[in-house]
Amino acid sequence: MDFTLSTEQEILRESVRSFAEKEIKPVAAELDRKEEFSYETMQKMGELGLFGIFVSEAYGGQGMDYLSYIIATEEIARIDGSHAATVAAENSLGIGPIYYFGNENQKRKYLPKLCSGEALWGFGLTEPNAGSDAANTATRAVLDGDQWVINGSKTFITNASTRISAGVTVLCRTGALDDGRNELSCILVESGTPGYHAKEMHDKMMWRGSNTSELYFEDCRVPQESLLGTRGHGFHQMMQTLDGGRLSIGGMGLGGAQGCFDMALKYSREREQFGRPISNFQINAFKLADMAVEIECARLLLYKACWLRDNDLPFSKEAAMAKLYCSEVMHRCANHAVQLHGGYGLMKDYDVERFYRDQKLLEIGEGTSEIQRIVIARHIGVRCL
Ligand code: COS
């Protein structure tokens, strides 16, 4: 078994790490405080090649493997969850569906701009009454001549209401199946289409530097050719996309946990109480040791899931495991890191305070921890829901 990363992956890790330290770290706390999306760092991330990492060069991507993309996400998350959210949502949820299910015209039209970071694209799955029960989509699309007419709404959609948001992939009911279930299809809707409105959501606890939106469709008409892939395949497309997206949430959990560990180790070596560094108290040393073990396990689990994907092997179960475990590891690491910082960990002057808030999203977004356990249970032969 060879655990060595390739030279390209090592170089990517180093360059993303140094970019995140230099360009994101100095602005992350302020963006979080102001709840502001940064177009400046967005542009710089585009120039660095952080979008379309796994997309072929023919469409403007970097032509690297999925593990490389996850390593990049991990390194951004080590410094800031909001920027990692922008990167992860754009790559796996924005670009992913168009790249994997789009026709040649759609790929040529949208991917180059999305891969350069000039434009963002949303993933319109969640609705006010269709969260964990994603198939319960109420948004409808009816074919009228050669146009789809869309009515409904979506919520908690990342990257959909910035001034560079170019559009969104929307899961819609397009009919009924013989067995009574809904026929669900994905439709691409461009920003600026009459009847489509994206409204930014505010007052978030976490990921305050990333863009989150509610989407409204009122008799929104798009050409029939805006259908993504095959009619009726929308739910499968969304679920397959989430398998990949869950790996990137795993990357965010792993990177965030590493960031918490790095801050906790540094602080507890410097902070002295009772005449010695607090890291020298066994109770604290054991916390740091436990964090190191869990981060190592998380990395092995996540990288193995990426390896399965990169080798075209089934990986849904492992993606759910990695997403579940990495987010829960970050939860525990953020908790330990704040505890080790004592009163200072509760202050916004210290980045651990932001990490403690940002980690919570990972146990909820792209399928809650409970949903991951359902997916895993089904894979190990237990039918539950
Ligand atoms: N890849 C491809 N297809 C999949 C799939 C996957 N990972 N998971 C399920 N499907 C398919 C099934 O094969 C089934 O296909 P058929 O209708 O052809 O038989 C169909 O999708 C329905 O699957 P299932 O019966 O398992 O659906 P359920 O409604 O029971 O729920 C869960 C499945 C709960 C796992 C799903 O709704 C889910 O993941 N919910 C969470 C949604 C989520 O993560 N939201 C967050 C979005 S933030 S971007």
Coordinates of N, CA and C and ligand atoms in Angstrom, one line a residue, residues 93 123 125-126 130-136 156-158 177 179 181 235-243 246 316 364-368 371-372 374-375 378-379 383-385, ligand 1:
L93 N -20.7 21.2 -6.5 CA -22.1 21.4 -6.7 C -22.5 22.3 -7.9
F123 N -26.6 25.3 -6.8 CA -27.1 23.9 -6.8 C -28.4 24.0 -6.1
L125 N -31.3 22.4 -4.8 CA -31.9 21.2 -4.4 C -32.9 21.5 -3.2
T126 N -32.3 22.1 -2.1 CA -33.1 22.2 -0.9 C -34.2 23.2 -1.0
A130 N -38.3 20.6 1.8 CA -37.6 19.5 1.3 C -36.1 19.6 1.6
G131 N -35.8 19.3 2.8 CA -34.4 19.3 3.3 C -33.8 18.0 3.2
S132 N -33.9 17.2 4.4 CA -33.4 15.8 4.4 C -34.2 15.0 3.4
D133 N -35.5 15.3 3.3 CA -36.4 14.5 2.4 C -36.3 15.3 1.0
A134 N -35.2 15.1 0.4 CA -34.9 15.9 -0.8 C -35.8 15.6 -2.0
A135 N -36.3 14.4 -2.0 CA -37.2 14.0 -3.2 C -38.6 14.6 -3.1
N136 N -38.9 15.3 -2.0 CA -40.2 15.9 -1.8 C -40.2 17.3 -2.4
F156 N -31.2 28.1 1.2 CA -29.9 27.7 1.6 C -28.9 27.4 0.4
I157 N -29.0 28.1 -0.7 CA -28.3 27.8 -1.8 C -27.0 28.7 -1.9
T158 N -25.8 28.0 -1.8 CA -24.5 28.7 -1.8 C -24.2 29.2 -3.2
L177 N -44.6 9.6 -12.1 CA -44.2 8.3 -12.6 C -45.4 7.3 -12.5
D179 N -45.6 4.7 -10.9 CA -45.8 4.2 -9.5 C -46.3 5.3 -8.5
R181 N -44.8 8.1 -7.9 CA -43.8 9.1 -7.4 C -43.6 10.2 -8.4
F235 N -33.2 13.4 -9.8 CA -32.9 13.0 -8.4 C -31.6 12.2 -8.4
H236 N -31.4 11.3 -9.3 CA -30.2 10.5 -9.4 C -29.0 11.5 -9.6
Q237 N -29.2 12.5 -10.5 CA -28.1 13.4 -10.7 C -27.7 14.2 -9.4
M238 N -28.7 14.6 -8.7 CA -28.5 15.3 -7.5 C -27.8 14.4 -6.4
M239 N -28.3 13.2 -6.3 CA -27.7 12.3 -5.3 C -26.2 11.9 -5.7
Q240 N -26.0 11.7 -7.0 CA -24.6 11.5 -7.4 C -23.7 12.7 -7.1
T241 N -24.2 13.8 -7.4 CA -23.5 15.1 -7.1 C -23.2 15.2 -5.6
L242 N -24.2 14.8 -4.8 CA -23.9 14.9 -3.3 C -22.9 13.9 -2.9
D243 N -22.8 12.8 -3.5 CA -21.7 11.8 -3.1 C -20.3 12.5 -3.2
R246 N -20.1 15.4 -0.7 CA -19.8 15.0 0.7 C -18.3 14.8 0.9
S316 N -20.1 5.6 -2.6 CA -21.2 6.3 -1.8 C -21.1 6.1 -0.3
I364 N -24.6 19.5 9.3 CA -25.9 19.7 8.8 C -26.0 19.8 7.3
G365 N -25.1 20.6 6.6 CA -25.2 20.8 5.2 C -24.8 19.5 4.4
E366 N -25.3 19.4 3.2 CA -25.1 18.3 2.3 C -25.4 16.9 2.9
G367 N -26.5 17.0 3.7 CA -26.9 15.8 4.3 C -26.5 15.8 5.8
T368 N -27.4 15.8 6.7 CA -27.1 15.9 8.1 C -26.3 14.6 8.5
I371 N -28.6 11.8 8.3 CA -28.8 11.2 6.9 C -27.6 10.4 6.6
Q372 N -26.4 10.8 6.9 CA -25.2 10.0 6.6 C -25.3 8.6 7.3
I374 N -28.0 7.1 8.0 CA -29.0 6.3 7.2 C -28.4 5.7 6.0
V375 N -27.6 6.5 5.2 CA -27.0 6.0 4.0 C -26.0 4.9 4.3
R378 N -27.9 1.7 5.3 CA -28.5 1.0 4.1 C -27.4 0.2 3.4
H379 N -26.2 0.8 3.3 CA -25.1 0.1 2.6 C -24.6 -1.1 3.4
R383 N -32.1 -1.6 6.5 CA -33.0 -0.7 5.9 C -33.6 0.2 7.0
C384 N -33.3 1.5 6.9 CA -33.9 2.3 7.9 C -34.3 3.7 7.3
L385 N -35.3 4.3 7.9 CA -35.7 5.6 7.6 C -37.0 5.8 8.3
Ligands
COS1 N1 -26.5 8.0 -6.4 C1 -27.4 7.8 -7.4 N2 -28.7 7.5 -7.2 C2 -29.1 7.4 -5.9 C3 -28.2 7.6 -4.9 C4 -26.9 7.9 -5.1 N3 -26.0 8.2 -4.2 N4 -28.9 7.5 -3.7 C5 -30.2 7.2 -4.1 N5 -30.3 7.1 -5.4 C6 -31.4 6.8 -6.2 C7 -32.0 5.4 -5.8 O1 -31.3 4.4 -6.5 C8 -33.4 5.5 -6.2 O2 -33.5 5.3 -7.6 P1 -34.8 4.7 -8.2 O3 -36.0 5.6 -7.9 O4 -34.5 4.6 -9.7 O5 -35.0 3.3 -7.5 C9 -33.7 7.0 -5.9 O6 -32.5 7.7 -6.0 C10 -34.4 7.3 -4.6 O7 -33.6 6.7 -3.6 P2 -34.1 6.4 -2.2 O8 -35.3 5.5 -2.3 O9 -33.0 5.9 -1.4 O10 -34.5 7.8 -1.7 P3 -35.1 8.3 -0.3 O11 -36.1 9.3 -0.6 O12 -35.4 7.1 0.6 O13 -33.9 9.1 0.4 C11 -31.8 9.9 1.1 C12 -32.6 9.0 0.2 C13 -32.4 10.1 2.5 C14 -30.5 9.3 1.3 C15 -31.7 11.3 0.3 O14 -33.0 11.9 0.2 C16 -30.7 12.2 0.9 O15 -29.5 12.1 0.7 N6 -31.2 13.2 1.6 C17 -30.4 14.3 2.1 C18 -30.4 15.4 1.1 C19 -29.2 16.3 1.3 O16 -28.1 15.9 1.5 N7 -29.6 17.6 1.3 C20 -28.6 18.6 1.5 C21 -28.4 19.4 0.3 S1 -27.2 20.6 0.7 S2 -26.4 20.9 -1.0

